[in-house]
Short mmCIF file of C-alpha atoms and ligand atoms in Angstrom, two decimals:
data_model
loop_
_atom_site.label_atom_id
_atom_site.label_comp_id
_atom_site.label_asym_id
_atom_site.label_seq_id
_atom_site.Cartn_x
_atom_site.Cartn_y
_atom_site.Cartn_z
CA UNK V 19 -0.15 -0.21 0.01
CA UNK V 20 1.21 3.33 -1.17
CA UNK V 21 0.72 5.88 1.92
CA UNK V 22 -0.87 9.12 -0.09
CA UNK V 23 -1.91 11.38 2.73
CA UNK V 24 -1.92 11.04 6.28
CA UNK V 25 -3.13 13.34 8.90
CA UNK V 26 -3.39 13.51 12.59
CA UNK V 27 -7.16 14.28 13.45
CA UNK V 28 -7.51 14.41 17.12
CA UNK V 29 -6.30 13.24 20.73
CA UNK V 30 -8.78 12.10 23.17
CA UNK V 31 -9.62 10.35 26.56
CA UNK V 32 -13.14 9.60 25.87
CA UNK V 33 -14.34 6.60 23.17
CA UNK V 34 -17.16 8.82 22.47
CA UNK V 35 -15.57 11.85 21.35
CA UNK V 36 -13.47 9.56 18.82
CA UNK V 37 -13.60 10.11 14.97
CA UNK V 38 -17.48 8.90 13.66
CA UNK V 39 -17.01 8.07 10.31
CA UNK V 40 -17.39 4.39 9.44
CA UNK V 41 -13.96 4.00 8.34
CA UNK V 42 -11.79 0.61 9.03
CA UNK V 43 -9.68 1.39 12.04
CA UNK V 44 -6.09 -0.13 13.26
CA UNK V 45 -4.69 0.66 16.47
CA UNK V 46 -1.28 -0.04 18.15
CA UNK V 47 -1.02 -0.92 21.57
CA UNK V 48 1.88 -2.54 23.77
CA UNK V 49 3.92 -1.89 26.75
CA UNK V 50 5.06 1.81 27.35
CA UNK V 51 8.22 2.18 25.24
CA UNK V 52 7.96 -0.66 23.23
CA UNK V 53 7.80 1.43 20.12
CA UNK V 54 4.19 1.92 19.04
CA UNK V 55 4.81 5.69 18.05
CA UNK V 56 7.87 4.86 16.63
CA UNK V 57 6.32 1.91 14.34
CA UNK V 58 3.30 4.27 13.49
CA UNK V 59 6.11 7.10 12.33
CA UNK V 60 7.97 4.29 10.12
CA UNK V 61 4.88 2.78 8.54
CA UNK V 62 3.50 6.34 7.51
CA UNK V 63 7.50 7.54 6.48
CA UNK V 64 6.72 10.86 8.56
CA UNK V 65 9.24 11.59 11.01
CA UNK V 66 7.21 13.42 13.79
CA UNK V 67 3.92 12.51 13.35
CA UNK V 68 3.35 10.27 16.47
CA UNK V 69 5.38 11.74 19.36
CA UNK V 70 8.16 9.61 19.98
CA UNK V 71 10.35 9.78 23.44
CA UNK V 72 13.02 8.14 25.77
CA UNK V 73 10.53 8.52 28.76
CA UNK V 74 8.15 5.88 28.92
CA UNK V 75 4.45 6.88 29.08
CA UNK V 76 4.76 9.69 26.55
CA UNK V 77 1.35 8.62 24.92
CA UNK V 78 -1.38 9.37 27.36
CA UNK V 79 -4.33 9.82 24.92
CA UNK V 80 -5.81 8.14 22.27
CA UNK V 81 -4.45 9.98 19.12
CA UNK V 82 -5.99 9.57 15.60
CA UNK V 83 -4.85 9.77 12.41
CA UNK V 84 -6.50 9.45 9.12
CA UNK V 85 -4.56 7.68 6.25
CA UNK V 86 -5.65 7.95 2.32
CA UNK V 87 -8.67 9.36 3.13
CA UNK V 88 -9.97 5.90 3.71
CA UNK V 89 -8.79 4.49 7.24
CA UNK V 90 -8.16 5.40 10.30
CA UNK V 91 -4.97 4.91 12.49
CA UNK V 92 -4.73 4.77 16.21
CA UNK V 93 -1.91 5.45 18.66
CA UNK V 94 -2.83 4.02 22.21
CA UNK V 95 -1.34 4.67 25.35
CA UNK V 96 1.00 2.14 26.65
CA UNK V 97 -0.11 -0.17 29.54
CA UNK V 98 2.07 -1.67 32.34
CA UNK V 99 4.13 1.56 32.76
CA UNK V 100 5.21 1.08 36.57
CA UNK V 101 5.96 5.21 37.35
CA UNK V 102 2.71 6.12 36.66
CA UNK V 103 0.47 6.67 39.80
CA UNK V 104 -1.87 3.90 40.56
CA UNK V 105 -5.02 5.87 40.06
CA UNK V 106 -3.47 7.26 36.41
CA UNK V 107 -3.02 3.69 35.63
CA UNK V 108 -6.50 3.04 36.76
CA UNK V 109 -7.81 5.95 34.42
CA UNK V 110 -5.49 4.39 31.29
CA UNK V 111 -6.73 0.90 31.86
CA UNK V 112 -10.51 1.97 32.03
CA UNK V 113 -9.56 4.27 28.49
CA UNK V 114 -7.90 1.10 26.78
CA UNK V 115 -10.62 -1.61 27.85
CA UNK V 116 -13.56 0.88 26.73
CA UNK V 117 -11.90 1.36 23.36
CA UNK V 118 -11.04 -2.17 23.00
CA UNK V 119 -14.45 -3.66 23.56
CA UNK V 120 -16.36 -0.64 22.29
CA UNK V 121 -14.96 0.75 19.29
CA UNK V 122 -17.11 -0.49 16.52
CA UNK V 123 -14.48 0.55 13.53
CA UNK V 124 -11.53 -1.42 15.05
CA UNK V 125 -10.81 -4.20 12.30
CA UNK V 126 -7.46 -5.12 13.85
CA UNK V 127 -5.37 -4.60 17.11
CA UNK V 128 -1.73 -4.65 16.67
CA UNK V 129 0.18 -5.67 19.67
CA UNK V 130 3.73 -4.92 20.13
CA UNK V 131 6.34 -6.82 21.86
CA UNK V 132 9.94 -5.79 22.37
CA UNK V 133 11.51 -8.83 20.58
CA UNK V 134 14.32 -8.78 22.75
CA UNK V 135 12.68 -9.41 26.11
CA UNK V 136 11.44 -13.13 27.18
CA UNK V 137 7.54 -13.19 27.60
CA UNK V 138 6.17 -10.94 30.33
CA UNK V 139 3.08 -11.79 32.19
CA UNK V 140 1.43 -8.52 31.55
CA UNK V 141 1.67 -9.20 28.01
CA UNK V 142 0.43 -12.63 27.96
CA UNK V 143 -2.43 -11.80 30.12
CA UNK V 144 -3.36 -8.91 27.68
CA UNK V 145 -3.24 -11.26 24.53
CA UNK V 146 -5.34 -13.56 26.98
CA UNK V 147 -7.82 -10.81 27.45
CA UNK V 148 -8.00 -10.09 23.63
CA UNK V 149 -8.68 -13.86 23.17
CA UNK V 150 -11.68 -14.13 25.67
CA UNK V 151 -13.33 -11.25 24.17
CA UNK V 152 -12.74 -12.19 20.59
CA UNK V 153 -10.93 -8.95 19.43
CA UNK V 154 -9.27 -9.65 16.21
CA UNK V 155 -5.24 -9.23 16.62
CA UNK V 156 -2.02 -9.33 15.33
CA UNK V 157 1.42 -9.22 17.05
CA UNK V 158 4.41 -7.01 16.47
CA UNK V 159 8.12 -8.07 17.46
CA UNK V 160 9.65 -4.56 17.72
CA UNK V 161 13.21 -3.19 17.58
CA UNK V 162 14.55 -6.37 15.36
CA UNK V 163 17.47 -3.94 14.75
CA UNK V 164 18.82 -4.49 18.08
CA UNK V 165 19.85 -7.95 18.01
CA UNK V 166 20.72 -10.06 14.85
CA UNK V 167 18.28 -12.00 12.58
CA UNK V 168 19.12 -15.27 14.36
CA UNK V 169 18.73 -14.13 17.84
CA UNK V 170 15.01 -12.57 16.73
CA UNK V 171 13.92 -16.11 15.03
CA UNK V 172 15.07 -17.73 18.62
CA UNK V 173 13.39 -15.13 20.60
CA UNK V 174 10.03 -15.78 18.45
CA UNK V 175 10.24 -19.32 18.66
CA UNK V 176 10.60 -19.34 22.56
CA UNK V 177 7.59 -16.78 22.51
CA UNK V 178 5.47 -19.22 20.49
CA UNK V 179 6.48 -22.10 22.77
CA UNK V 180 5.07 -20.15 25.69
CA UNK V 181 1.98 -18.88 23.83
CA UNK V 182 1.24 -22.41 22.50
CA UNK V 183 0.56 -23.55 25.98
CA UNK V 184 -2.62 -21.43 26.18
CA UNK V 185 -3.30 -20.93 22.37
CA UNK V 186 -4.31 -23.66 19.78
CA UNK V 187 -2.78 -21.45 17.09
CA UNK V 188 -0.20 -18.88 16.79
CA UNK V 189 -1.73 -15.36 15.93
CA UNK V 190 -0.70 -13.24 12.96
CA UNK V 191 2.80 -12.12 13.77
CA UNK V 192 5.16 -9.66 12.32
CA UNK V 193 8.66 -8.65 12.92
CA UNK V 194 9.69 -4.90 12.79
CA UNK V 195 12.30 -2.19 12.84
CA UNK V 196 11.83 1.49 12.95
CA UNK V 197 15.29 2.11 12.16
CA UNK V 198 15.69 -0.17 9.32
CA UNK V 199 12.14 -0.23 8.39
CA UNK V 200 11.71 -4.06 8.34
CA UNK V 201 8.07 -5.16 8.34
CA UNK V 202 6.83 -1.95 6.57
CA UNK V 203 5.59 -3.50 3.85
CA UNK V 204 3.74 -6.70 4.98
CA UNK V 205 2.05 -4.60 7.69
CA UNK V 206 0.85 -2.27 5.18
CA UNK V 207 -0.32 -5.03 2.82
CA UNK V 208 -1.97 -6.95 5.86
CA UNK V 209 -3.71 -3.43 6.55
CA UNK V 210 -4.63 -3.30 2.77
CA UNK V 211 -6.03 -6.90 2.41
CA UNK V 212 -8.12 -6.38 5.61
CA UNK V 213 -9.42 -2.81 4.37
CA UNK V 214 -10.68 -4.80 1.16
CA UNK V 215 -12.50 -7.29 3.45
CA UNK V 216 -13.95 -4.60 5.41
CA UNK V 217 -15.22 -3.01 2.02
CA UNK V 218 -16.65 -6.07 0.69
CA UNK V 219 -18.68 -7.01 4.21
CA UNK V 220 -20.12 -3.38 4.30
CA UNK V 221 -21.52 -3.63 0.63
CA UNK V 222 -22.61 -7.66 1.01
P1 LIG D 329 4.78 5.17 24.82
O1 LIG D 329 4.24 6.21 24.31
O2 LIG D 329 5.58 6.29 25.90
O3 LIG D 329 3.91 4.20 25.67
O4 LIG D 329 6.01 4.55 24.04
P2 LIG D 329 6.02 3.98 22.60
O5 LIG D 329 5.27 2.51 22.63
O6 LIG D 329 5.33 4.98 21.77
O7 LIG D 329 7.55 4.26 22.38
P3 LIG D 329 8.24 5.21 21.32
O8 LIG D 329 7.98 5.24 19.74
O9 LIG D 329 8.25 6.24 22.01
O10 LIG D 329 9.82 4.38 21.22
C1 LIG D 329 10.40 4.44 22.88
C2 LIG D 329 12.07 4.15 22.81
O11 LIG D 329 12.47 3.25 21.60
C3 LIG D 329 12.56 5.43 21.70
O12 LIG D 329 13.71 5.64 22.42
C4 LIG D 329 12.88 4.97 20.12
O13 LIG D 329 13.78 5.61 19.58
C5 LIG D 329 12.94 3.75 20.96
N1 LIG D 329 12.77 2.81 19.51
C6 LIG D 329 11.43 2.68 19.04
N2 LIG D 329 11.65 1.64 17.99
C7 LIG D 329 12.67 1.25 17.80
C8 LIG D 329 13.30 0.29 16.60
O14 LIG D 329 12.74 -0.53 16.03
N3 LIG D 329 14.68 0.10 16.92
C9 LIG D 329 15.32 1.11 17.62
N4 LIG D 329 16.66 0.57 17.92
N5 LIG D 329 15.26 2.17 18.65
C10 LIG D 329 13.65 2.04 18.74
MG1 LIG D 330 3.95 6.13 22.24
#
């Protein structure tokens, strides 16, 4: 898919204030600092579209963008950031769960996982939550440039062994790097295909 246009629409703390057109939507979520904003910038080939930060917890709102005038992209706040207060965390949690469970347009939630780390309870629980609630999602292993390709394969193999303890099938997965652009084409092609299917569904 070629990105012909992308613009920032709005930042929100409330589901009901999110953009309203019936366009397919794709959201990016994951632990704080996993590289959500960086991945969005890489996919869109725009350096500063989504705010990137060395400090975890930068994205605190749902940020909506419109791409090619025909789909929405949402940058969600990171979960599991220890340094925010308990009450802030509860607010994030509520915002995220409300969004995930109620956003009609949501076609696929991309769950980002730092490829360097061993499976973390918080991510496994989150994936489980999506499964239980039948939310369509895909996993993206980020920051592949930080370790070699062999190490990437080893980590993913290990991750999938853990997943298979609770999942029947391995979910759709991508490998990405905001630095090298790895995964860009695959993720955009995937979105493109889902957009095509969403359109067919809407007209049938
Ligand atoms: P929050 O909004 O705080 O939840 O973080 P985020 O998930 O949006 O992460 P962000 O994109 O801000 O990136 C966090 C840090 O990781 C930044 O210092 C990025 O430069 C770095 N980073 C993100 N993706 C990559 C990557 O693919 N490769 C490398 N080498 N660094 C990355
Ligand atoms: Mg961010």
